[in-house]
């Protein structure tokens, strides 16, 4: 069974008051229990001008990091950006029990992106690992 998880950056603020639009954690209402190996992909990102689930590491330039996907966006001021991926890139999930998901949004040098206001919404697709 596959499923989606939507993660608004302003969720769980009572538990994680240090959450920002580019570095946030969401405590899930119900923990996700995976009985087999799953993989996950970033399928949607929405932000108003506006990565770290435990996944397999991959080569990113001269580094080795748990990057779900690179995101290219239009920098138009006061525009809501929405990015949807028809061909998601799946990575293995390295846990079978997930009650919290942390998201980090950074530029290509590793610095946190500076958003002025609003919120970010990240949508992930989980599916059993394809053989």
GROMACS .gro file of N, CA and C in nm:
model
  393
    1UNK      N    1   0.084  -0.117   0.000
    1UNK     CA    2   0.000   0.000   0.000
    1UNK      C    3   0.089   0.125   0.000
    2UNK      N    4   0.064   0.214  -0.091
    2UNK     CA    5   0.137   0.341  -0.093
    2UNK      C    6   0.050   0.448  -0.027
    3UNK      N    7   0.113   0.557   0.015
    3UNK     CA    8   0.039   0.664   0.080
    3UNK      C    9   0.119   0.794   0.072
    4UNK      N   10   0.050   0.905   0.093
    4UNK     CA   11   0.110   1.038   0.091
    4UNK      C   12   0.112   1.095   0.232
    5UNK      N   13   0.210   1.179   0.259
    5UNK     CA   14   0.218   1.254   0.384
    5UNK      C   15   0.242   1.399   0.346
    6UNK      N   16   0.157   1.489   0.395
    6UNK     CA   17   0.171   1.632   0.369
    6UNK      C   18   0.221   1.699   0.497
    7UNK      N   19   0.326   1.779   0.484
    7UNK     CA   20   0.395   1.836   0.599
    7UNK      C   21   0.401   1.989   0.590
    8UNK      N   22   0.307   2.062   0.652
    8UNK     CA   23   0.316   2.208   0.656
    8UNK      C   24   0.424   2.251   0.755
    9UNK      N   25   0.499   2.353   0.721
    9UNK     CA   26   0.610   2.397   0.807
    9UNK      C   27   0.561   2.458   0.938
   10UNK      N   28   0.435   2.499   0.946
   10UNK     CA   29   0.384   2.558   1.069
   10UNK      C   30   0.306   2.459   1.155
   11UNK      N   31   0.319   2.329   1.127
   11UNK     CA   32   0.259   2.226   1.214
   11UNK      C   33   0.349   2.203   1.334
   12UNK      N   34   0.293   2.152   1.441
   12UNK     CA   35   0.367   2.110   1.561
   12UNK      C   36   0.448   2.223   1.624
   13UNK      N   37   0.403   2.347   1.608
   13UNK     CA   38   0.478   2.461   1.663
   13UNK      C   39   0.483   2.458   1.815
   14UNK      N   40   0.382   2.397   1.879
   14UNK     CA   41   0.385   2.389   2.025
   14UNK      C   42   0.497   2.296   2.073
   15UNK      N   43   0.527   2.192   1.996
   15UNK     CA   44   0.636   2.100   2.032
   15UNK      C   45   0.771   2.146   1.979
   16UNK      N   46   0.770   2.215   1.865
   16UNK     CA   47   0.894   2.258   1.801
   16UNK      C   48   0.887   2.409   1.773
   17UNK      N   49   0.895   2.492   1.878
   17UNK     CA   50   0.882   2.637   1.857
   17UNK      C   51   0.994   2.696   1.772
   18UNK      N   52   1.105   2.622   1.757
   18UNK     CA   53   1.217   2.671   1.676
   18UNK      C   54   1.197   2.643   1.528
   19UNK      N   55   1.084   2.580   1.490
   19UNK     CA   56   1.058   2.552   1.348
   19UNK      C   57   1.063   2.680   1.265
   20UNK      N   58   1.123   2.668   1.147
   20UNK     CA   59   1.123   2.777   1.050
   20UNK      C   60   1.073   2.721   0.918
   21UNK      N   61   1.062   2.803   0.817
   21UNK     CA   62   1.014   2.757   0.687
   21UNK      C   63   1.115   2.664   0.619
   22UNK      N   64   1.240   2.671   0.658
   22UNK     CA   65   1.342   2.590   0.591
   22UNK      C   66   1.400   2.479   0.676
   23UNK      N   67   1.359   2.471   0.800
   23UNK     CA   68   1.411   2.368   0.892
   23UNK      C   69   1.302   2.340   0.994
   24UNK      N   70   1.223   2.237   0.969
   24UNK     CA   71   1.110   2.212   1.058
   24UNK      C   72   1.086   2.063   1.080
   25UNK      N   73   1.025   2.034   1.194
   25UNK     CA   74   0.987   1.897   1.229
   25UNK      C   75   0.836   1.893   1.247
   26UNK      N   76   0.777   1.781   1.210
   26UNK     CA   77   0.633   1.761   1.226
   26UNK      C   78   0.612   1.631   1.302
   27UNK      N   79   0.542   1.639   1.415
   27UNK     CA   80   0.504   1.519   1.488
   27UNK      C   81   0.377   1.467   1.424
   28UNK      N   82   0.380   1.346   1.375
   28UNK     CA   83   0.265   1.289   1.306
   28UNK      C   84   0.155   1.255   1.405
   29UNK      N   85   0.030   1.275   1.365
   29UNK     CA   86  -0.084   1.244   1.452
   29UNK      C   87  -0.083   1.097   1.492
   30UNK      N   88  -0.054   1.010   1.398
   30UNK     CA   89  -0.039   0.867   1.423
   30UNK      C   90   0.096   0.824   1.366
   31UNK      N   91   0.174   0.748   1.441
   31UNK     CA   92   0.301   0.700   1.386
   31UNK      C   93   0.279   0.613   1.263
   32UNK      N   94   0.374   0.617   1.174
   32UNK     CA   95   0.372   0.531   1.055
   32UNK      C   96   0.450   0.405   1.089
   33UNK      N   97   0.386   0.291   1.074
   33UNK     CA   98   0.452   0.163   1.099
   33UNK      C   99   0.464   0.090   0.966
   34UNK      N  100   0.584   0.065   0.924
   34UNK     CA  101   0.609  -0.001   0.796
   34UNK      C  102   0.648  -0.146   0.823
   35UNK      N  103   0.575  -0.238   0.762
   35UNK     CA  104   0.603  -0.379   0.787
   35UNK      C  105   0.700  -0.439   0.685
   36UNK      N  106   0.727  -0.367   0.578
   36UNK     CA  107   0.825  -0.408   0.478
   36UNK      C  108   0.911  -0.287   0.444
   37UNK      N  109   1.017  -0.307   0.366
   37UNK     CA  110   1.102  -0.195   0.324
   37UNK      C  111   1.023  -0.101   0.234
   38UNK      N  112   1.024   0.029   0.263
   38UNK     CA  113   0.956   0.130   0.183
   38UNK      C  114   1.058   0.223   0.122
   39UNK      N  115   1.012   0.299   0.023
   39UNK     CA  116   1.090   0.407  -0.034
   39UNK      C  117   1.002   0.530  -0.037
   40UNK      N  118   1.065   0.647  -0.043
   40UNK     CA  119   0.991   0.773  -0.035
   40UNK      C  120   1.045   0.869  -0.140
   41UNK      N  121   0.956   0.957  -0.188
   41UNK     CA  122   0.995   1.060  -0.286
   41UNK      C  123   0.923   1.190  -0.255
   42UNK      N  124   0.990   1.300  -0.281
   42UNK     CA  125   0.927   1.431  -0.277
   42UNK      C  126   0.844   1.443  -0.403
   43UNK      N  127   0.713   1.466  -0.388
   43UNK     CA  128   0.626   1.477  -0.506
   43UNK      C  129   0.568   1.617  -0.521
   44UNK      N  130   0.576   1.699  -0.417
   44UNK     CA  131   0.519   1.832  -0.427
   44UNK      C  132   0.582   1.924  -0.324
   45UNK      N  133   0.603   2.049  -0.362
   45UNK     CA  134   0.655   2.151  -0.272
   45UNK      C  135   0.581   2.280  -0.303
   46UNK      N  136   0.523   2.340  -0.202
   46UNK     CA  137   0.453   2.467  -0.219
   46UNK      C  138   0.509   2.566  -0.119
   47UNK      N  139   0.537   2.688  -0.165
   47UNK     CA  140   0.586   2.789  -0.072
   47UNK      C  141   0.552   2.928  -0.123
   48UNK      N  142   0.542   3.015  -0.030
   48UNK     CA  143   0.521   3.156  -0.061
   48UNK      C  144   0.654   3.223  -0.038
   49UNK      N  145   0.700   3.311  -0.128
   49UNK     CA  146   0.830   3.387  -0.113
   49UNK      C  147   0.821   3.483   0.002
   50UNK      N  148   0.787   3.172  -0.073
   50UNK     CA  149   0.830   3.067   0.001
   50UNK      C  150   0.857   2.960  -0.103
   51UNK      N  151   1.699   1.831   0.380
   51UNK     CA  152   1.602   1.732   0.372
   51UNK      C  153   1.634   1.623   0.465
   52UNK      N  154   1.516   1.627   0.612
   52UNK     CA  155   1.596   1.507   0.642
   52UNK      C  156   1.507   1.398   0.700
   53UNK      N  157   1.446   1.323   0.616
   53UNK     CA  158   1.387   1.196   0.658
   53UNK      C  159   1.502   1.097   0.648
   54UNK      N  160   1.500   0.995   0.727
   54UNK     CA  161   1.612   0.901   0.721
   54UNK      C  162   1.601   0.817   0.596
   55UNK      N  163   1.671   0.859   0.491
   55UNK     CA  164   1.672   0.790   0.363
   55UNK      C  165   1.815   0.753   0.328
   56UNK      N  166   1.830   0.669   0.227
   56UNK     CA  167   1.963   0.633   0.181
   56UNK      C  168   2.039   0.756   0.134
   57UNK      N  169   2.168   0.757   0.160
   57UNK     CA  170   2.254   0.865   0.111
   57UNK      C  171   2.282   0.842  -0.037
   58UNK      N  172   2.307   0.951  -0.107
   58UNK     CA  173   2.343   0.942  -0.247
   58UNK      C  174   2.450   1.048  -0.275
   59UNK      N  175   2.519   1.034  -0.387
   59UNK     CA  176   2.620   1.132  -0.424
   59UNK      C  177   2.553   1.261  -0.467
   60UNK      N  178   2.599   1.372  -0.407
   60UNK     CA  179   2.552   1.506  -0.442
   60UNK      C  180   2.678   1.589  -0.462
   61UNK      N  181   2.720   1.601  -0.587
   61UNK     CA  182   2.846   1.670  -0.615
   61UNK      C  183   2.961   1.598  -0.547
   62UNK      N  184   3.036   1.672  -0.463
   62UNK     CA  185   3.149   1.611  -0.393
   62UNK      C  186   3.111   1.564  -0.252
   63UNK      N  187   2.981   1.554  -0.226
   63UNK     CA  188   2.933   1.510  -0.094
   63UNK      C  189   2.849   1.384  -0.108
   64UNK      N  190   2.815   1.329   0.004
   64UNK     CA  191   2.730   1.211   0.012
   64UNK      C  192   2.622   1.247   0.113
   65UNK      N  193   2.498   1.268   0.069
   65UNK     CA  194   2.395   1.325   0.156
   65UNK      C  195   2.259   1.259   0.134
   66UNK      N  196   2.168   1.271   0.234
   66UNK     CA  197   2.034   1.215   0.220
   66UNK      C  198   1.940   1.313   0.150
   67UNK      N  199   1.970   1.346   0.025
   67UNK     CA  200   1.892   1.443  -0.052
   67UNK      C  201   1.776   1.373  -0.121
   68UNK      N  202   1.653   1.419  -0.096
   68UNK     CA  203   1.537   1.361  -0.164
   68UNK      C  204   1.525   1.410  -0.307
   69UNK      N  205   1.542   1.540  -0.328
   69UNK     CA  206   1.524   1.595  -0.462
   69UNK      C  207   1.578   1.737  -0.467
   70UNK      N  208   1.632   1.776  -0.581
   70UNK     CA  209   1.667   1.916  -0.605
   70UNK      C  210   1.543   1.987  -0.655
   71UNK      N  211   1.524   2.111  -0.613
   71UNK     CA  212   1.405   2.188  -0.650
   71UNK      C  213   1.450   2.315  -0.719
   72UNK      N  214   1.400   2.338  -0.839
   72UNK     CA  215   1.427   2.460  -0.913
   72UNK      C  216   1.298   2.540  -0.916
   73UNK      N  217   1.305   2.667  -0.873
   73UNK     CA  218   1.183   2.747  -0.863
   73UNK      C  219   1.204   2.885  -0.925
   74UNK      N  220   1.093   2.948  -0.958
   74UNK     CA  221   1.091   3.085  -1.009
   74UNK      C  222   1.106   3.178  -0.888
   75UNK      N  223   1.191   3.277  -0.898
   75UNK     CA  224   1.214   3.368  -0.786
   75UNK      C  225   1.127   3.493  -0.791
   76UNK      N  226   1.015   3.491  -0.861
   76UNK     CA  227   0.929   3.608  -0.869
   76UNK      C  228   0.880   3.649  -0.731
   77UNK      N  229   0.892   3.775  -0.699
   77UNK     CA  230   0.852   3.827  -0.569
   77UNK      C  231   0.701   3.818  -0.553
   78UNK      N  232   0.657   3.782  -0.434
   78UNK     CA  233   0.515   3.772  -0.396
   78UNK      C  234   0.437   3.669  -0.478
   79UNK      N  235   0.507   3.574  -0.534
   79UNK     CA  236   0.440   3.469  -0.609
   79UNK      C  237   0.444   3.342  -0.528
   80UNK      N  238   0.333   3.269  -0.527
   80UNK     CA  239   0.332   3.138  -0.462
   80UNK      C  240   0.387   3.037  -0.560
   81UNK      N  241   0.489   2.967  -0.518
   81UNK     CA  242   0.549   2.866  -0.605
   81UNK      C  243   0.491   2.730  -0.570
   82UNK      N  244   0.465   2.652  -0.673
   82UNK     CA  245   0.416   2.516  -0.656
   82UNK      C  246   0.495   2.430  -0.752
   83UNK      N  247   0.561   2.328  -0.697
   83UNK     CA  248   0.641   2.237  -0.778
   83UNK      C  249   0.582   2.098  -0.761
   84UNK      N  250   0.551   2.034  -0.873
   84UNK     CA  251   0.495   1.899  -0.871
   84UNK      C  252   0.583   1.810  -0.957
   85UNK      N  253   0.609   1.688  -0.909
   85UNK     CA  254   0.695   1.596  -0.982
   85UNK      C  255   0.614   1.478  -1.034
   86UNK      N  256   0.604   1.465  -1.165
   86UNK     CA  257   0.534   1.353  -1.227
   86UNK      C  258   0.618   1.226  -1.224
   87UNK      N  259   0.749   1.239  -1.220
   87UNK     CA  260   0.841   1.125  -1.215
   87UNK      C  261   0.926   1.135  -1.089
   88UNK      N  262   0.869   1.098  -0.975
   88UNK     CA  263   0.944   1.111  -0.849
   88UNK      C  264   1.068   1.022  -0.846
   89UNK      N  265   1.169   1.067  -0.773
   89UNK     CA  266   1.290   0.989  -0.749
   89UNK      C  267   1.277   0.929  -0.610
   90UNK      N  268   1.268   0.798  -0.601
   90UNK     CA  269   1.247   0.731  -0.473
   90UNK      C  270   1.379   0.690  -0.410
   91UNK      N  271   1.386   0.704  -0.278
   91UNK     CA  272   1.499   0.659  -0.198
   91UNK      C  273   1.447   0.568  -0.088
   92UNK      N  274   1.529   0.474  -0.046
   92UNK     CA  275   1.489   0.382   0.060
   92UNK      C  276   1.470   0.455   0.192
   93UNK      N  277   1.366   0.419   0.265
   93UNK     CA  278   1.344   0.469   0.401
   93UNK      C  279   1.419   0.375   0.495
   94UNK      N  280   1.498   0.432   0.585
   94UNK     CA  281   1.581   0.350   0.673
   94UNK      C  282   1.520   0.327   0.810
   95UNK      N  283   1.388   0.339   0.819
   95UNK     CA  284   1.317   0.315   0.945
   95UNK      C  285   1.190   0.237   0.915
   96UNK      N  286   1.142   0.168   1.015
   96UNK     CA  287   1.013   0.099   1.003
   96UNK      C  288   0.908   0.164   1.092
   97UNK      N  289   0.950   0.258   1.177
   97UNK     CA  290   0.859   0.329   1.266
   97UNK      C  291   0.893   0.477   1.256
   98UNK      N  292   0.797   0.557   1.213
   98UNK     CA  293   0.821   0.701   1.193
   98UNK      C  294   0.713   0.777   1.268
   99UNK      N  295   0.752   0.857   1.366
   99UNK     CA  296   0.654   0.939   1.436
   99UNK      C  297   0.684   1.088   1.420
  100UNK      N  298   0.797   1.119   1.359
  100UNK     CA  299   0.840   1.256   1.341
  100UNK      C  300   0.916   1.263   1.209
  101UNK      N  301   0.890   1.367   1.131
  101UNK     CA  302   0.964   1.387   1.006
  101UNK      C  303   1.025   1.526   1.009
  102UNK      N  304   1.154   1.534   0.985
  102UNK     CA  305   1.226   1.662   0.982
  102UNK      C  306   1.257   1.697   0.837
  103UNK      N  307   1.233   1.823   0.802
  103UNK     CA  308   1.257   1.873   0.667
  103UNK      C  309   1.360   1.985   0.676
  104UNK      N  310   1.459   1.984   0.589
  104UNK     CA  311   1.557   2.092   0.578
  104UNK      C  312   1.561   2.136   0.432
  105UNK      N  313   1.546   2.265   0.408
  105UNK     CA  314   1.552   2.320   0.272
  105UNK      C  315   1.673   2.411   0.266
  106UNK      N  316   1.768   2.374   0.181
  106UNK     CA  317   1.895   2.446   0.173
  106UNK      C  318   1.932   2.473   0.028
  107UNK      N  319   2.022   2.569   0.009
  107UNK     CA  320   2.070   2.596  -0.126
  107UNK      C  321   2.182   2.498  -0.161
  108UNK      N  322   2.242   2.516  -0.277
  108UNK     CA  323   2.343   2.421  -0.323
  108UNK      C  324   2.474   2.428  -0.244
  109UNK      N  325   2.489   2.529  -0.158
  109UNK     CA  326   2.608   2.536  -0.073
  109UNK      C  327   2.581   2.485   0.068
  110UNK      N  328   2.457   2.443   0.094
  110UNK     CA  329   2.422   2.391   0.226
  110UNK      C  330   2.363   2.494   0.320
  111UNK      N  331   2.352   2.619   0.276
  111UNK     CA  332   2.295   2.725   0.361
  111UNK      C  333   2.142   2.719   0.355
  112UNK      N  334   2.079   2.752   0.468
  112UNK     CA  335   1.933   2.755   0.472
  112UNK      C  336   1.882   2.867   0.382
  113UNK      N  337   1.775   2.838   0.309
  113UNK     CA  338   1.711   2.939   0.224
  113UNK      C  339   1.644   3.041   0.315
  114UNK      N  340   1.649   3.167   0.279
  114UNK     CA  341   1.586   3.272   0.360
  114UNK      C  342   1.454   3.313   0.297
  115UNK      N  343   1.345   3.273   0.361
  115UNK     CA  344   1.212   3.311   0.316
  115UNK      C  345   1.164   3.428   0.402
  116UNK      N  346   1.088   3.516   0.343
  116UNK     CA  347   1.040   3.633   0.416
  116UNK      C  348   0.922   3.601   0.506
  117UNK      N  349   0.823   3.526   0.454
  117UNK     CA  350   0.703   3.498   0.533
  117UNK      C  351   0.628   3.380   0.475
  118UNK      N  352   0.518   3.344   0.537
  118UNK     CA  353   0.434   3.236   0.487
  118UNK      C  354   0.470   3.102   0.546
  119UNK      N  355   0.447   2.998   0.468
  119UNK     CA  356   0.478   2.862   0.511
  119UNK      C  357   0.516   2.779   0.390
  120UNK      N  358   0.580   2.668   0.417
  120UNK     CA  359   0.618   2.572   0.314
  120UNK      C  360   0.535   2.447   0.337
  121UNK      N  361   0.490   2.384   0.230
  121UNK     CA  362   0.418   2.258   0.240
  121UNK      C  363   0.494   2.155   0.157
  122UNK      N  364   0.533   2.047   0.220
  122UNK     CA  365   0.606   1.939   0.154
  122UNK      C  366   0.515   1.818   0.149
  123UNK      N  367   0.504   1.756   0.032
  123UNK     CA  368   0.424   1.634   0.018
  123UNK      C  369   0.515   1.521  -0.023
  124UNK      N  370   0.512   1.412   0.055
  124UNK     CA  371   0.595   1.296   0.029
  124UNK      C  372   0.507   1.178  -0.010
  125UNK      N  373   0.557   1.094  -0.099
  125UNK     CA  374   0.487   0.971  -0.137
  125UNK      C  375   0.569   0.853  -0.089
  126UNK      N  376   0.507   0.769  -0.008
  126UNK     CA  377   0.569   0.646   0.042
  126UNK      C  378   0.509   0.528  -0.034
  127UNK      N  379   0.592   0.433  -0.070
  127UNK     CA  380   0.543   0.312  -0.135
  127UNK      C  381   0.635   0.196  -0.095
  128UNK      N  382   0.580   0.073  -0.100
  128UNK     CA  383   0.668  -0.041  -0.075
  128UNK      C  384   0.782  -0.041  -0.176
  129UNK      N  385   0.898  -0.083  -0.131
  129UNK     CA  386   1.015  -0.083  -0.218
  129UNK      C  387   0.990  -0.167  -0.342
  130UNK      N  388   1.020  -0.110  -0.457
  130UNK     CA  389   1.005  -0.178  -0.585
  130UNK      C  390   1.127  -0.265  -0.610
  131UNK      N  391   1.104  -0.384  -0.657
  131UNK     CA  392   1.215  -0.477  -0.681
  131UNK      C  393   1.255  -0.474  -0.827
   0.00000   0.00000   0.00000
